[in-house]
PDB file of C-alpha atoms in Angstrom:
ATOM      1  CA  MET T   1      84.103  93.647 108.893  1.00 97.00           C
ATOM      2  CA  ILE T   2      87.488  92.037 107.836  1.00 98.00           C
ATOM      3  CA  HIS T   3      90.064  94.806 106.726  1.00 98.00           C
ATOM      4  CA  LYS T   4      93.418  93.406 104.759  1.00 98.00           C
ATOM      5  CA  MET T   5      96.311  95.867 104.877  1.00 98.00           C
ATOM      6  CA  ASN T   6      99.891  95.458 103.725  1.00 98.00           C
ATOM      7  CA  LEU T   7     102.714  97.172 105.752  1.00 98.00           C
ATOM      8  CA  ARG T   8     106.832  97.502 105.359  1.00 97.00           C
ATOM      9  CA  ASP T   9     108.647  95.340 107.500  1.00 98.00           C
ATOM     10  CA  ASP T  10     109.033  97.928 110.214  1.00 96.00           C
ATOM     11  CA  SER T  11     105.872  99.117 110.986  1.00 97.00           C
ATOM     12  CA  PHE T  12     104.581  95.396 110.554  1.00 98.00           C
ATOM     13  CA  LEU T  13     107.013  94.736 113.335  1.00 98.00           C
ATOM     14  CA  LYS T  14     106.545  97.972 115.740  1.00 98.00           C
ATOM     15  CA  ILE T  15     102.564  97.497 115.313  1.00 98.00           C
ATOM     16  CA  LYS T  16     103.300  93.702 116.279  1.00 98.00           C
ATOM     17  CA  ASN T  17     105.837  94.244 119.181  1.00 97.00           C
ATOM     18  CA  LYS T  18     102.611  96.970 120.323  1.00 97.00           C
ATOM     19  CA  THR T  19     105.260  99.736 120.188  1.00 96.00           C
ATOM     20  CA  LYS T  20     102.918 101.239 117.057  1.00 98.00           C
ATOM     21  CA  THR T  21      99.348 102.034 117.510  1.00 98.00           C
ATOM     22  CA  ILE T  22      98.452 103.647 115.491  1.00 98.00           C
ATOM     23  CA  GLU T  23      98.098 103.264 111.852  1.00 98.00           C
ATOM     24  CA  MET T  24      98.320 105.721 109.264  1.00 98.00           C
ATOM     25  CA  ARG T  25      96.308 105.941 105.883  1.00 98.00           C
ATOM     26  CA  LEU T  26      94.367 108.081 103.553  1.00 98.00           C
ATOM     27  CA  CYS T  27      90.777 108.284 104.220  1.00 98.00           C
ATOM     28  CA  ASP T  28      89.994 106.729 100.938  1.00 97.00           C
ATOM     29  CA  GLU T  29      86.730 104.577 100.022  1.00 96.00           C
ATOM     30  CA  LYS T  30      88.348 102.154 101.454  1.00 95.00           C
ATOM     31  CA  ARG T  31      89.543 102.922 104.535  1.00 97.00           C
ATOM     32  CA  SER T  32      86.422 105.069 105.116  1.00 96.00           C
ATOM     33  CA  ILE T  33      84.107 101.918 105.828  1.00 97.00           C
ATOM     34  CA  ILE T  34      86.697 100.974 108.829  1.00 98.00           C
ATOM     35  CA  SER T  35      85.150 101.177 112.288  1.00 98.00           C
ATOM     36  CA  VAL T  36      85.651 100.689 116.034  1.00 98.00           C
ATOM     37  CA  GLY T  37      85.758  97.490 116.556  1.00 98.00           C
ATOM     38  CA  ASP T  38      86.745  96.125 113.074  1.00 98.00           C
ATOM     39  CA  THR T  39      89.730  93.679 112.367  1.00 98.00           C
ATOM     40  CA  ILE T  40      92.460  94.166 110.272  1.00 98.00           C
ATOM     41  CA  GLU T  41      94.604  91.303 108.616  1.00 98.00           C
ATOM     42  CA  PHE T  42      98.137  93.467 108.562  1.00 98.00           C
ATOM     43  CA  THR T  43     100.507  91.519 106.125  1.00 98.00           C
ATOM     44  CA  ASN T  44     104.272  92.204 106.362  1.00 98.00           C
ATOM     45  CA  THR T  45     105.454  92.795 103.151  1.00 98.00           C
ATOM     46  CA  LYS T  46     108.663  91.150 103.206  1.00 98.00           C
ATOM     47  CA  THR T  47     108.025  88.078 105.116  1.00 98.00           C
ATOM     48  CA  TYR T  48     104.055  87.277 104.406  1.00 98.00           C
ATOM     49  CA  GLU T  49     102.955  87.086 107.855  1.00 98.00           C
ATOM     50  CA  VAL T  50      99.780  88.284 109.346  1.00 98.00           C
ATOM     51  CA  CYS T  51      98.623  90.337 112.357  1.00 98.00           C
ATOM     52  CA  GLU T  52      95.454  89.826 113.231  1.00 98.00           C
ATOM     53  CA  CYS T  53      94.413  93.448 115.018  1.00 98.00           C
ATOM     54  CA  ILE T  54      91.143  95.015 116.637  1.00 98.00           C
ATOM     55  CA  VAL T  55      90.335  99.298 115.850  1.00 98.00           C
ATOM     56  CA  ILE T  56      89.341 100.890 118.982  1.00 98.00           C
ATOM     57  CA  ASN T  57      89.786 104.567 117.633  1.00 98.00           C
ATOM     58  CA  LEU T  58      89.299 106.329 114.687  1.00 98.00           C
ATOM     59  CA  TYR T  59      90.871 109.678 114.383  1.00 98.00           C
ATOM     60  CA  LYS T  60      90.086 111.698 111.499  1.00 98.00           C
ATOM     61  CA  TYR T  61      92.047 115.228 110.084  1.00 98.00           C
ATOM     62  CA  GLU T  62      92.726 117.068 107.315  1.00 97.00           C
ATOM     63  CA  SER T  63      96.345 116.586 107.173  1.00 97.00           C
ATOM     64  CA  PHE T  64      99.147 114.604 108.485  1.00 98.00           C
ATOM     65  CA  ASN T  65      99.980 117.352 110.300  1.00 97.00           C
ATOM     66  CA  GLU T  66      97.016 117.636 112.041  1.00 98.00           C
ATOM     67  CA  LEU T  67      97.437 114.089 112.883  1.00 98.00           C
ATOM     68  CA  TYR T  68     101.035 114.309 114.180  1.00 98.00           C
ATOM     69  CA  LYS T  69     100.037 117.503 116.356  1.00 97.00           C
ATOM     70  CA  HIS T  70      97.907 115.374 118.196  1.00 97.00           C
ATOM     71  CA  HIS T  71      99.526 112.124 118.491  1.00 97.00           C
ATOM     72  CA  ASP T  72     102.888 110.131 120.488  1.00 96.00           C
ATOM     73  CA  LYS T  73     105.466 109.423 117.703  1.00 97.00           C
ATOM     74  CA  ILE T  74     105.714 106.281 119.420  1.00 97.00           C
ATOM     75  CA  ALA T  75     102.358 105.870 118.813  1.00 98.00           C
ATOM     76  CA  ILE T  76     102.817 106.860 115.069  1.00 98.00           C
ATOM     77  CA  GLY T  77     105.652 104.524 114.558  1.00 97.00           C
ATOM     78  CA  TYR T  78     108.854 106.623 115.213  1.00 97.00           C
ATOM     79  CA  SER T  79     111.111 106.088 117.832  1.00 94.00           C
ATOM     80  CA  ASP T  80     113.001 107.923 120.910  1.00 94.00           C
ATOM     81  CA  ASP T  81     115.379 109.252 118.682  1.00 96.00           C
ATOM     82  CA  GLU T  82     114.150 109.614 115.550  1.00 95.00           C
ATOM     83  CA  ALA T  83     111.813 113.135 114.949  1.00 96.00           C
ATOM     84  CA  ALA T  84     108.736 113.105 113.959  1.00 96.00           C
ATOM     85  CA  ASN T  85     108.305 115.112 110.325  1.00 97.00           C
ATOM     86  CA  PRO T  86     104.596 114.853 108.972  1.00 97.00           C
ATOM     87  CA  ASN T  87     106.445 115.212 105.321  1.00 97.00           C
ATOM     88  CA  ASP T  88     107.548 111.518 105.629  1.00 96.00           C
ATOM     89  CA  MET T  89     104.172 110.364 104.807  1.00 97.00           C
ATOM     90  CA  LEU T  90     104.889 111.972 101.217  1.00 96.00           C
ATOM     91  CA  VAL T  91     106.794 109.407  99.992  1.00 95.00           C
ATOM     92  CA  TYR T  92     103.245 107.177 100.232  1.00 95.00           C
ATOM     93  CA  TYR T  93     100.953 109.837  99.423  1.00 97.00           C
ATOM     94  CA  SER T  94     100.506 112.698  97.011  1.00 97.00           C
ATOM     95  CA  VAL T  95      99.130 115.945  98.446  1.00 97.00           C
ATOM     96  CA  GLU T  96      96.294 116.242  96.002  1.00 98.00           C
ATOM     97  CA  ASN T  97      95.483 112.850  97.497  1.00 98.00           C
ATOM     98  CA  ILE T  98      95.432 114.550 101.266  1.00 98.00           C
ATOM     99  CA  LYS T  99      93.683 117.062 100.212  1.00 97.00           C
ATOM    100  CA  LYS T 100      91.423 115.087  98.278  1.00 98.00           C
ATOM    101  CA  TYR T 101      90.804 113.012 100.821  1.00 98.00           C
ATOM    102  CA  GLY T 102      92.175 113.703 104.314  1.00 98.00           C
ATOM    103  CA  VAL T 103      93.795 110.989 106.775  1.00 98.00           C
ATOM    104  CA  LEU T 104      93.305 108.495 108.873  1.00 98.00           C
ATOM    105  CA  GLY T 105      95.338 107.486 112.379  1.00 98.00           C
ATOM    106  CA  ILE T 106      93.527 104.153 112.909  1.00 98.00           C
ATOM    107  CA  GLU T 107      94.340 103.428 116.754  1.00 98.00           C
ATOM    108  CA  VAL T 108      95.154  99.285 117.132  1.00 98.00           C
ATOM    109  CA  VAL T 109      95.140  96.559 119.319  1.00 98.00           C
ATOM    110  CA  VAL T 110      96.887  93.389 118.534  1.00 98.00           C
ATOM    111  CA  LYS T 111      94.321  90.501 119.306  1.00 95.00           C
TER     112      LYS T 111
END
């Protein structure tokens, strides 16, 4: 199955350059149907460039706090000199939706 997702320029470039290998999302209705082996077409919201990736693993957690505890900060999109903080995800998702859906780490490799 093919899934389409938008990414901000910085996250898109990290996935394309293979430094970020885990995309973090809510485990909502749209994401809950993703399976290992599926393709995700990430579209850069700035340039509209598309990067195709294969899902190689899925990690389900109750919160971003849990996800951050179990994964390397580089893999989830931080630079070496940045502090990884799960509260950074509150810019994108409300506390209510995180509690309602849980979160999903989608591990990918570029096609």
